[in-house]
């Protein structure tokens, strides 16, 4: 069973950048497709980004396209989410996720992923 741990969150001003990391243990993370989700207080957990095991395919929520990028370093068992031009509406707990199935058709659904991290808080002030 794969275990995921997010890090890199914090409190920043609007327009700033943050890079989140998702470190995997307990398995070969290079065999897994990765996803990023976020959840604001009182709201449902929503899709942010996805990346194939090779890194060759990425997908993003419309709300973050052009601002966020996702990448991975399989040698380090780590997936990254680079967040630029942060807005107050980006404030949320960010979660990484993984699945060892084929790249899911429903990559925007949390049900497509089998493993989840504990989350890291991102707060963006205006």
mmCIF file of C-alpha atoms in Angstrom:
data_model
loop_
_atom_site.group_PDB
_atom_site.id
_atom_site.type_symbol
_atom_site.label_atom_id
_atom_site.label_comp_id
_atom_site.label_asym_id
_atom_site.label_seq_id
_atom_site.Cartn_x
_atom_site.Cartn_y
_atom_site.Cartn_z
ATOM 1 C CA UNK A 1 0.000 0.000 0.000
ATOM 2 C CA UNK A 2 1.328 3.410 -1.003
ATOM 3 C CA UNK A 3 1.465 6.223 1.540
ATOM 4 C CA UNK A 4 1.506 9.851 0.408
ATOM 5 C CA UNK A 5 2.662 12.927 2.332
ATOM 6 C CA UNK A 6 2.131 16.491 1.100
ATOM 7 C CA UNK A 7 4.296 19.440 2.059
ATOM 8 C CA UNK A 8 4.994 23.000 0.972
ATOM 9 C CA UNK A 9 1.811 24.785 1.968
ATOM 10 C CA UNK A 10 1.777 28.099 3.760
ATOM 11 C CA UNK A 11 0.408 31.618 4.031
ATOM 12 C CA UNK A 12 1.167 33.910 1.094
ATOM 13 C CA UNK A 13 -0.140 37.093 -0.470
ATOM 14 C CA UNK A 14 -2.133 37.194 -3.681
ATOM 15 C CA UNK A 15 0.136 36.951 -6.702
ATOM 16 C CA UNK A 16 2.745 34.843 -4.926
ATOM 17 C CA UNK A 17 3.873 31.329 -5.802
ATOM 18 C CA UNK A 18 4.121 28.064 -3.909
ATOM 19 C CA UNK A 19 5.340 24.618 -4.833
ATOM 20 C CA UNK A 20 3.662 21.665 -3.190
ATOM 21 C CA UNK A 21 5.345 18.289 -2.970
ATOM 22 C CA UNK A 22 3.829 14.843 -2.614
ATOM 23 C CA UNK A 23 6.274 12.215 -1.422
ATOM 24 C CA UNK A 24 5.341 8.555 -1.739
ATOM 25 C CA UNK A 25 6.490 5.562 0.259
ATOM 26 C CA UNK A 26 5.545 1.916 0.560
ATOM 27 C CA UNK A 27 5.497 1.257 -3.159
ATOM 28 C CA UNK A 28 6.904 2.158 -6.536
ATOM 29 C CA UNK A 29 5.324 5.523 -7.187
ATOM 30 C CA UNK A 30 6.499 5.562 -10.773
ATOM 31 C CA UNK A 31 3.808 2.967 -11.465
ATOM 32 C CA UNK A 32 1.048 5.319 -10.305
ATOM 33 C CA UNK A 33 -0.816 8.154 -11.925
ATOM 34 C CA UNK A 34 -1.057 11.212 -9.701
ATOM 35 C CA UNK A 35 -3.707 13.750 -8.884
ATOM 36 C CA UNK A 36 -4.116 16.937 -6.891
ATOM 37 C CA UNK A 37 -7.340 18.009 -5.217
ATOM 38 C CA UNK A 38 -8.265 20.834 -2.874
ATOM 39 C CA UNK A 39 -10.971 21.451 -0.329
ATOM 40 C CA UNK A 40 -12.017 24.794 1.089
ATOM 41 C CA UNK A 41 -13.997 25.057 4.344
ATOM 42 C CA UNK A 42 -17.594 24.021 3.844
ATOM 43 C CA UNK A 43 -16.995 22.949 0.254
ATOM 44 C CA UNK A 44 -16.597 19.640 -1.535
ATOM 45 C CA UNK A 45 -13.147 18.391 -2.433
ATOM 46 C CA UNK A 46 -12.472 19.438 -6.027
ATOM 47 C CA UNK A 47 -10.072 18.393 -8.754
ATOM 48 C CA UNK A 48 -7.017 20.542 -9.441
ATOM 49 C CA UNK A 49 -4.589 18.595 -11.639
ATOM 50 C CA UNK A 50 -3.575 15.123 -12.801
ATOM 51 C CA UNK A 51 -0.410 13.614 -14.248
ATOM 52 C CA UNK A 52 0.326 10.278 -15.899
ATOM 53 C CA UNK A 53 2.957 7.917 -14.535
ATOM 54 C CA UNK A 54 5.440 9.091 -17.164
ATOM 55 C CA UNK A 55 4.561 12.747 -16.787
ATOM 56 C CA UNK A 56 3.681 12.854 -20.464
ATOM 57 C CA UNK A 57 0.062 13.789 -19.905
ATOM 58 C CA UNK A 58 -1.276 16.452 -17.568
ATOM 59 C CA UNK A 59 -4.761 17.785 -16.983
ATOM 60 C CA UNK A 60 -5.962 20.814 -15.058
ATOM 61 C CA UNK A 61 -9.126 22.285 -13.721
ATOM 62 C CA UNK A 62 -10.243 25.263 -15.750
ATOM 63 C CA UNK A 63 -9.870 27.506 -12.723
ATOM 64 C CA UNK A 64 -6.103 26.924 -12.526
ATOM 65 C CA UNK A 65 -5.090 26.559 -16.185
ATOM 66 C CA UNK A 66 -2.279 28.910 -17.064
ATOM 67 C CA UNK A 67 -1.345 29.395 -13.412
ATOM 68 C CA UNK A 68 -0.570 25.910 -12.079
ATOM 69 C CA UNK A 69 1.709 23.204 -13.427
ATOM 70 C CA UNK A 70 2.140 19.611 -12.302
ATOM 71 C CA UNK A 71 5.268 17.511 -12.660
ATOM 72 C CA UNK A 72 6.921 14.461 -11.178
ATOM 73 C CA UNK A 73 10.312 13.014 -10.404
ATOM 74 C CA UNK A 74 9.932 9.259 -10.271
ATOM 75 C CA UNK A 75 13.506 8.773 -9.071
ATOM 76 C CA UNK A 76 12.487 10.711 -5.954
ATOM 77 C CA UNK A 77 8.996 9.190 -5.731
ATOM 78 C CA UNK A 78 7.612 12.715 -5.726
ATOM 79 C CA UNK A 79 4.905 14.651 -7.548
ATOM 80 C CA UNK A 80 4.867 18.446 -7.551
ATOM 81 C CA UNK A 81 2.257 21.135 -7.959
ATOM 82 C CA UNK A 82 3.685 24.528 -8.889
ATOM 83 C CA UNK A 83 1.172 27.256 -8.120
ATOM 84 C CA UNK A 84 1.732 30.719 -9.562
ATOM 85 C CA UNK A 85 -0.316 33.915 -9.462
ATOM 86 C CA UNK A 86 -2.171 32.661 -6.426
ATOM 87 C CA UNK A 87 -5.575 34.113 -5.677
ATOM 88 C CA UNK A 88 -7.560 34.221 -2.427
ATOM 89 C CA UNK A 89 -9.989 31.710 -3.957
ATOM 90 C CA UNK A 90 -7.116 29.212 -4.122
ATOM 91 C CA UNK A 91 -7.186 29.018 -0.324
ATOM 92 C CA UNK A 92 -7.826 25.398 0.629
ATOM 93 C CA UNK A 93 -6.311 22.233 1.972
ATOM 94 C CA UNK A 94 -4.495 20.587 -0.927
ATOM 95 C CA UNK A 95 -4.362 16.804 -1.225
ATOM 96 C CA UNK A 96 -2.352 14.564 -3.474
ATOM 97 C CA UNK A 97 -3.733 11.264 -4.683
ATOM 98 C CA UNK A 98 -2.626 8.261 -6.700
ATOM 99 C CA UNK A 99 -3.984 5.295 -8.628
ATOM 100 C CA UNK A 100 -2.171 2.306 -10.067
ATOM 101 C CA UNK A 101 -4.836 1.729 -12.687
ATOM 102 C CA UNK A 102 -4.697 3.028 -16.217
ATOM 103 C CA UNK A 103 -4.892 6.784 -16.613
ATOM 104 C CA UNK A 104 -8.473 7.247 -15.481
ATOM 105 C CA UNK A 105 -11.179 8.586 -17.717
ATOM 106 C CA UNK A 106 -12.710 10.124 -14.621
ATOM 107 C CA UNK A 107 -9.474 11.762 -13.489
ATOM 108 C CA UNK A 108 -11.481 14.716 -12.177
ATOM 109 C CA UNK A 109 -13.312 12.473 -9.700
ATOM 110 C CA UNK A 110 -11.852 11.633 -6.325
ATOM 111 C CA UNK A 111 -13.288 8.141 -6.763
ATOM 112 C CA UNK A 112 -10.681 7.454 -9.445
ATOM 113 C CA UNK A 113 -7.888 7.457 -6.874
ATOM 114 C CA UNK A 114 -6.988 4.778 -4.365
ATOM 115 C CA UNK A 115 -4.445 6.550 -2.171
ATOM 116 C CA UNK A 116 -4.509 9.954 -0.499
ATOM 117 C CA UNK A 117 -2.200 12.174 1.485
ATOM 118 C CA UNK A 118 -3.100 14.021 4.673
ATOM 119 C CA UNK A 119 -3.297 17.427 3.030
ATOM 120 C CA UNK A 120 -1.368 20.679 3.324
ATOM 121 C CA UNK A 121 -2.919 24.082 3.992
ATOM 122 C CA UNK A 122 -2.572 26.868 1.445
ATOM 123 C CA UNK A 123 -3.834 30.293 2.486
ATOM 124 C CA UNK A 124 -3.755 33.255 0.113
ATOM 125 C CA UNK A 125 -4.440 36.717 1.507
ATOM 126 C CA UNK A 126 -5.632 39.658 -0.566
#
